[in-house]
């Protein structure tokens, strides 16, 4: 090595060390003492406080938090990368709140009226556009669930101009082909579908079978853990099981519901290996869910939105492990990913249990 080569190496090393030590972006201190990355984000702290107090019962991961997350999906997925059939609406614009008279008639939005009617008066007490409100509520509600990632929030959506078209929200009776096709039309990969379905770890159904409202999709509907990915793979009753409603297959766990779409996606060769890989890999689930939610909240939105993610509360961590529910074990798993061994899990001690409904449904 000659002297000039040595010099350029030294120069490279210097640049690398400067990049590594690059100062974090400057913060602003708001009038109320809160600190954030951008002054326009200051007005969001009071909105976060209003949401926690008036929508989420004091920062709970309950029914309203679950429904706010579902609402963000049903709002945003009204979007196509191939254009909106001449409509100027669509995407993560809050149209589901403002044009509720139209969008809530869509079959896939059954039950969504509960959360929009609760959100509407709260929305009116904030100074936010409907799109900012719906997607801020989803990020704040999710943050109330231990184990969730701190979701991003981008600020500055214009008011919605039109309702989304019908038939953009997938239904539990849809085939895997149809689900993959609809998500692809909105710009999502197969892996991103699985990542987004992590949301069903904090979820329950009111409308699939209206005689059993609040029936959860896993045994821990108040924790953003990976149990959903374990429990959907337990061998169930015959498909479709006796007594099941359209869109539902029976779960072997008493008090638990399994959507037909989750049953099929957990076992389809295109989705089964990521589904299984999520089990007991909290970090992977958090990372992939957060990235897919980032994409979701920006569908149809301009790149001028401001990153106000630091107004979202930091969720409590999940410190436990994924488990087999009491009396279940590896032999109860219907393994669908043939490439990787099923992860080793402990069985919870005790007799077979039943999961209670989510209150407030
Ligand atoms: C294949 C795609 C999907 C289908 C077919 C589907 C279907 C459903 C159904 C049928 C329910 C129960 C509704 C009821 O009876 O009350 C539900 C609940 C829920 N979904 Fe999905 N979903 C899908 C994807 C998603 C995505 C991408 C998200 C969010 C990112 C999401 C979040 C939720 C949440 C949080 C709930 C629980 C709501 C509550 O407990 O109040 N879902 N989903
Ligand atoms: C209300 O929203 C407008 C437009 O986004 C903004 O300019 C104004 O500062 C907001 N007012 C308050 C009190 O947050
Ligand atoms: C931040 O904002 C919240 C909500 O408006 C407020 O209660 C709190 O006092 C503010 N200041 C600090 C330092 O957190
Ligand atoms: C629908 O929007 C109206 C305002 O246009 C609001 O008053 C009402 O509460 C909303 N209803 C539901 C079910 O979301």
XYZ file of C-alpha atoms and ligand atoms in Angstrom:
446
model
C 0.000 0.000 0.000
C 1.430 3.390 -0.944
C 0.968 6.615 0.986
C -2.006 7.903 -1.069
C -3.866 4.603 -0.583
C -3.200 4.833 3.124
C -4.492 8.415 3.166
C -7.720 7.477 1.434
C -8.202 4.613 3.909
C -7.751 7.021 6.808
C -10.204 9.432 5.147
C -12.748 6.631 4.712
C -12.400 5.633 8.343
C -12.941 9.237 9.406
C -16.128 9.540 7.318
C -17.413 6.249 8.731
C -16.835 7.369 12.316
C -18.590 10.663 11.638
C -21.607 8.847 10.188
C -21.714 6.577 13.225
C -21.599 9.547 15.574
C -24.061 11.681 13.600
C -26.050 13.733 16.086
C -29.696 12.690 16.551
C -32.117 15.048 14.794
C -32.712 18.169 16.897
C -35.813 18.201 19.103
C -38.162 21.067 19.903
C -39.637 21.743 23.312
C -43.356 22.564 23.055
C -45.097 25.262 25.115
C -46.482 22.555 27.448
C -43.029 21.072 28.048
C -43.389 18.047 25.781
C -40.443 17.295 23.498
C -40.828 16.184 19.879
C -38.957 16.137 16.588
C -40.998 18.829 14.859
C -42.908 21.856 16.158
C -46.072 20.930 14.226
C -46.272 17.741 16.310
C -46.765 19.783 19.517
C -50.530 20.023 19.029
C -50.787 16.209 19.076
C -49.951 15.704 22.761
C -53.324 17.036 23.836
C -55.048 14.840 21.229
C -53.209 11.788 22.596
C -54.372 12.697 26.109
C -57.981 13.132 24.898
C -57.875 9.733 23.180
C -56.530 7.980 26.278
C -59.112 9.581 28.535
C -62.235 9.696 26.372
C -61.832 6.709 24.053
C -59.480 4.208 25.684
C -60.797 4.301 29.280
C -57.489 5.574 30.610
C -54.953 3.881 28.321
C -56.512 0.397 28.233
C -55.925 -2.304 25.594
C -59.643 -3.053 25.596
C -62.427 -3.237 23.049
C -61.959 0.363 21.861
C -58.217 -0.039 21.319
C -58.832 -3.271 19.385
C -61.546 -1.662 17.277
C -59.485 1.463 16.595
C -56.770 -0.759 15.106
C -59.319 -2.635 12.983
C -60.809 0.700 11.861
C -57.447 1.957 10.615
C -57.223 -1.105 8.372
C -60.765 -0.804 7.027
C -60.128 2.886 6.302
C -56.720 2.551 4.654
C -57.243 -0.577 2.562
C -59.809 1.296 0.441
C -57.023 1.932 -1.998
C -55.541 0.502 -5.196
C -52.113 0.958 -6.706
C -53.936 0.766 -10.047
C -55.983 3.884 -9.353
C -59.296 4.460 -7.676
C -61.779 3.906 -10.516
C -61.831 7.641 -11.170
C -62.514 8.419 -7.494
C -60.236 10.867 -5.769
C -60.793 9.388 -2.278
C -59.197 6.327 -0.827
C -56.395 5.175 1.383
C -55.634 6.280 4.912
C -57.820 9.377 4.691
C -60.437 8.889 7.425
C -63.204 8.530 4.828
C -64.698 5.697 6.881
C -65.429 8.204 9.663
C -66.700 11.111 7.560
C -68.527 9.095 4.888
C -69.803 6.552 7.361
C -73.280 6.633 5.815
C -71.751 5.061 2.679
C -68.852 2.943 3.914
C -70.622 1.343 6.876
C -73.142 -0.224 4.486
C -70.358 -2.330 2.935
C -70.732 -5.927 4.109
C -67.097 -6.200 5.272
C -67.607 -3.207 7.598
C -70.199 -4.979 9.714
C -69.774 -3.984 13.354
C -67.499 -1.041 12.546
C -70.326 1.376 13.442
C -69.620 0.722 17.160
C -66.172 2.313 16.977
C -66.986 5.072 14.457
C -69.935 6.248 16.553
C -67.684 6.278 19.647
C -64.879 8.027 17.794
C -67.002 10.685 16.117
C -67.713 12.913 19.162
C -64.092 12.548 20.331
C -62.859 13.413 16.831
C -64.926 16.621 16.977
C -63.154 17.744 20.165
C -59.758 17.566 18.450
C -58.410 19.871 15.797
C -57.419 16.956 13.551
C -58.457 15.846 10.082
C -60.433 12.582 10.071
C -57.479 10.703 8.558
C -55.047 11.963 11.177
C -57.574 11.136 13.906
C -58.279 7.553 12.765
C -54.607 6.674 12.326
C -53.468 8.466 15.501
C -56.154 6.576 17.438
C -54.920 3.264 16.027
C -51.306 3.963 17.005
C -52.235 5.185 20.495
C -54.705 2.345 21.146
C -52.164 -0.256 20.027
C -49.554 1.306 22.330
C -51.839 0.391 25.251
C -51.274 -3.303 24.519
C -48.151 -4.732 26.238
C -45.805 -6.263 23.690
C -46.872 -4.018 20.810
C -44.288 -2.044 18.868
C -44.431 1.746 19.134
C -46.195 2.376 15.819
C -45.229 5.288 13.623
C -47.571 8.228 13.182
C -47.316 10.622 10.261
C -49.286 13.866 10.508
C -50.972 16.226 8.067
C -53.605 14.334 6.068
C -56.094 16.472 4.160
C -59.787 15.916 4.906
C -61.253 13.019 2.873
C -63.059 14.015 -0.297
C -65.058 10.882 -1.093
C -65.967 7.496 0.348
C -63.825 4.504 -0.586
C -65.369 2.109 -3.110
C -66.956 -1.148 -1.894
C -65.243 -4.552 -1.987
C -61.778 -3.404 -0.918
C -61.905 -4.886 2.615
C -61.175 -8.630 2.721
C -63.764 -10.927 4.301
C -63.145 -14.050 6.418
C -64.966 -16.167 3.822
C -62.581 -15.040 1.054
C -60.138 -17.588 -0.369
C -56.405 -17.173 0.190
C -56.077 -16.422 -3.528
C -58.625 -13.608 -3.267
C -57.009 -12.201 -0.098
C -53.539 -12.221 -1.653
C -54.908 -10.597 -4.799
C -56.709 -7.812 -2.888
C -53.660 -7.025 -0.744
C -51.414 -7.047 -3.827
C -53.790 -4.581 -5.491
C -53.260 -2.302 -2.475
C -49.471 -2.803 -2.700
C -48.856 -5.451 -0.005
C -46.763 -8.601 -0.321
C -47.742 -12.001 1.041
C -45.314 -11.565 3.967
C -46.908 -8.212 4.777
C -50.341 -9.867 5.016
C -49.007 -12.223 7.690
C -47.296 -9.323 9.455
C -50.513 -7.264 9.491
C -52.463 -10.198 10.867
C -50.387 -9.952 14.051
C -53.184 -7.479 14.877
C -55.487 -10.438 15.506
C -53.526 -11.065 18.723
C -55.531 -8.182 20.257
C -58.871 -9.015 18.726
C -62.317 -10.451 19.199
C -65.391 -10.936 17.025
C -68.817 -9.495 17.735
C -70.550 -10.033 14.440
C -69.500 -13.435 13.121
C -71.710 -15.059 15.749
C -73.831 -12.407 17.433
C -74.890 -14.829 20.184
C -71.319 -14.837 21.565
C -70.078 -11.203 21.280
C -66.484 -10.453 22.224
C -65.153 -13.921 21.390
C -61.354 -13.513 21.181
C -58.987 -14.897 18.533
C -56.425 -16.024 21.128
C -56.278 -16.645 24.883
C -54.513 -13.300 25.528
C -56.528 -10.587 23.717
C -55.085 -7.817 25.913
C -51.450 -8.645 25.135
C -49.661 -8.111 21.842
C -47.891 -11.478 22.013
C -47.450 -14.296 19.471
C -50.122 -16.615 20.966
C -52.435 -15.964 18.014
C -49.901 -17.629 15.693
C -49.678 -20.700 17.990
C -53.363 -21.148 18.683
C -54.542 -20.846 15.075
C -52.348 -23.876 14.324
C -53.947 -26.138 16.934
C -55.834 -28.975 15.301
C -59.436 -27.970 15.397
C -62.739 -29.606 14.773
C -63.588 -30.596 11.255
C -63.598 -27.735 8.775
C -66.102 -26.196 8.675
C -67.027 -27.348 12.147
C -70.497 -28.147 13.328
C -72.169 -25.068 14.693
C -69.755 -22.640 13.081
C -71.028 -19.529 11.338
C -69.996 -18.250 7.915
C -66.372 -17.128 8.118
C -65.633 -19.121 11.265
C -64.059 -22.495 11.901
C -64.130 -23.935 15.398
C -61.176 -23.517 17.697
C -60.392 -26.378 20.100
C -60.043 -23.780 22.871
C -63.301 -23.048 24.666
C -64.434 -19.467 24.227
C -62.052 -18.796 21.332
C -62.988 -18.057 17.718
C -60.938 -18.800 14.656
C -61.638 -16.999 11.427
C -61.802 -19.166 8.320
C -59.321 -16.779 6.642
C -56.834 -17.086 9.538
C -57.234 -20.895 9.478
C -56.473 -21.006 5.770
C -53.643 -18.451 5.811
C -51.946 -20.286 8.692
C -51.872 -23.455 6.577
C -51.311 -22.168 3.040
C -47.848 -22.934 1.591
C -47.401 -19.250 0.681
C -47.961 -17.994 4.235
C -47.395 -20.945 6.590
C -43.650 -20.517 7.145
C -43.778 -16.862 8.172
C -46.864 -17.665 10.275
C -44.866 -20.317 12.150
C -41.736 -18.132 12.307
C -43.691 -15.468 14.195
C -44.255 -17.905 17.066
C -42.224 -16.863 20.099
C -40.259 -14.355 18.014
C -41.640 -11.188 19.584
C -39.004 -8.981 17.957
C -39.700 -10.296 14.493
C -43.447 -9.822 14.915
C -42.998 -6.296 16.242
C -40.594 -5.282 13.492
C -42.602 -6.682 10.596
C -45.963 -5.486 11.975
C -44.596 -1.994 12.540
C -43.178 -1.799 9.010
C -46.421 -3.007 7.421
C -48.499 -0.619 9.566
C -46.225 2.232 8.481
C -47.095 1.414 4.878
C -50.792 1.073 5.733
C -51.115 4.468 7.414
C -49.533 6.172 4.387
C -51.649 4.576 1.638
C -52.853 7.234 -0.770
C -51.119 9.980 1.218
C -48.564 12.482 -0.110
C -44.946 12.337 1.098
C -45.340 15.758 2.728
C -46.722 14.237 5.933
C -44.572 14.997 9.000
C -43.079 12.213 11.120
C -44.679 12.717 14.565
C -44.036 9.130 15.718
C -42.492 10.341 18.967
C -45.915 11.477 20.254
C -46.998 7.819 20.424
C -46.609 6.331 23.920
C -43.971 3.607 24.328
C -45.838 0.319 24.913
C -45.041 -1.848 27.941
C -42.888 -4.813 26.934
C -44.106 -8.417 26.829
C -41.660 -10.389 28.948
C -43.230 -13.851 28.741
C -42.873 -16.692 26.269
C -45.303 -18.169 23.786
C -46.884 -21.311 25.272
C -49.205 -24.172 24.535
C -52.440 -23.488 26.426
C -52.986 -25.877 29.380
C -53.404 -29.538 28.282
C -52.225 -28.815 24.712
C -48.836 -29.787 23.337
C -46.793 -30.223 20.197
C -48.906 -33.192 19.095
C -51.958 -30.904 18.860
C -50.246 -28.712 16.265
C -51.163 -29.076 12.614
C -47.804 -28.105 11.189
C -48.065 -26.512 7.758
C -44.532 -25.159 7.288
C -42.475 -28.127 6.222
C -39.177 -26.269 5.913
C -38.548 -25.427 9.561
C -39.025 -27.403 12.777
C -41.871 -26.221 15.005
C -40.503 -24.100 17.877
C -40.192 -25.709 21.291
C -42.792 -24.342 23.710
C -43.836 -25.130 27.270
C -47.396 -26.146 28.149
C -49.136 -23.928 30.706
C -49.805 -25.960 33.865
C -53.297 -26.742 35.088
C -56.591 -28.062 33.734
C -58.064 -27.151 30.360
C -59.276 -23.554 30.449
C -61.835 -21.422 28.714
C -61.104 -17.890 27.534
C -63.675 -15.296 28.643
C -65.191 -12.793 26.212
C -63.677 -9.323 25.803
C -65.910 -6.976 27.849
C -67.608 -4.007 26.250
C -68.327 -5.772 22.984
C -57.387 -11.229 5.576
C -57.591 -10.068 6.130
C -58.542 -9.874 7.281
C -59.778 -10.403 7.506
C -60.545 -11.346 6.627
C -60.217 -9.908 8.800
C -61.440 -10.198 9.364
C -61.823 -9.820 10.640
C -63.091 -10.152 11.251
C -64.208 -10.946 10.580
C -63.092 -9.654 12.496
C -64.201 -9.772 13.549
C -65.234 -8.685 13.352
C -66.426 -8.919 14.269
O -67.108 -9.927 14.104
O -66.636 -8.087 15.183
C -61.827 -8.982 12.691
C -61.451 -8.339 13.823
C -60.303 -7.594 13.937
N -59.389 -7.338 12.926
Fe -59.282 -8.265 11.167
N -59.255 -9.108 9.313
C -58.225 -9.028 8.426
C -57.086 -8.269 8.541
C -56.864 -7.371 9.563
C -55.822 -6.388 9.564
C -54.812 -6.188 8.437
C -55.923 -5.699 10.736
C -55.086 -4.564 11.266
C -53.900 -4.264 10.848
C -57.026 -6.288 11.474
C -57.395 -5.945 12.739
C -58.443 -6.501 13.437
C -58.699 -6.246 14.835
C -57.832 -5.443 15.775
C -59.895 -6.924 15.140
C -60.604 -6.962 16.485
C -61.628 -5.871 16.610
C -62.302 -5.906 17.973
O -61.979 -6.762 18.785
O -63.150 -5.046 18.208
N -57.582 -7.282 10.718
N -61.077 -9.102 11.540
C -55.501 23.444 14.304
O -55.166 22.938 13.002
C -54.623 23.898 12.127
C -54.480 23.244 10.774
O -53.831 22.013 10.885
C -53.312 24.428 12.692
O -52.769 25.404 11.840
C -53.551 25.023 14.082
O -52.338 25.390 14.667
C -54.274 24.018 14.967
N -54.638 24.640 16.222
C -54.352 24.111 17.417
C -54.873 24.870 18.599
O -53.762 23.086 17.546
C -47.467 16.988 27.573
O -48.789 16.918 27.047
C -49.756 16.393 27.933
C -51.086 16.351 27.183
O -51.453 17.627 26.748
C -49.823 17.208 29.206
O -50.730 16.617 30.105
C -48.451 17.291 29.826
O -48.478 18.131 30.952
C -47.465 17.848 28.805
N -46.140 18.093 29.355
C -45.223 17.172 29.659
C -43.908 17.661 30.153
O -45.433 15.978 29.554
C -71.615 9.146 11.120
O -71.249 10.490 10.878
C -72.120 11.447 11.511
C -71.704 12.820 11.028
O -71.806 12.888 9.645
C -72.017 11.298 12.996
O -72.861 12.220 13.657
C -72.431 9.878 13.381
O -72.203 9.664 14.765
C -71.623 8.855 12.606
N -72.200 7.543 12.839
C -71.476 6.433 12.898
C -72.229 5.168 13.157
O -70.300 6.412 12.741
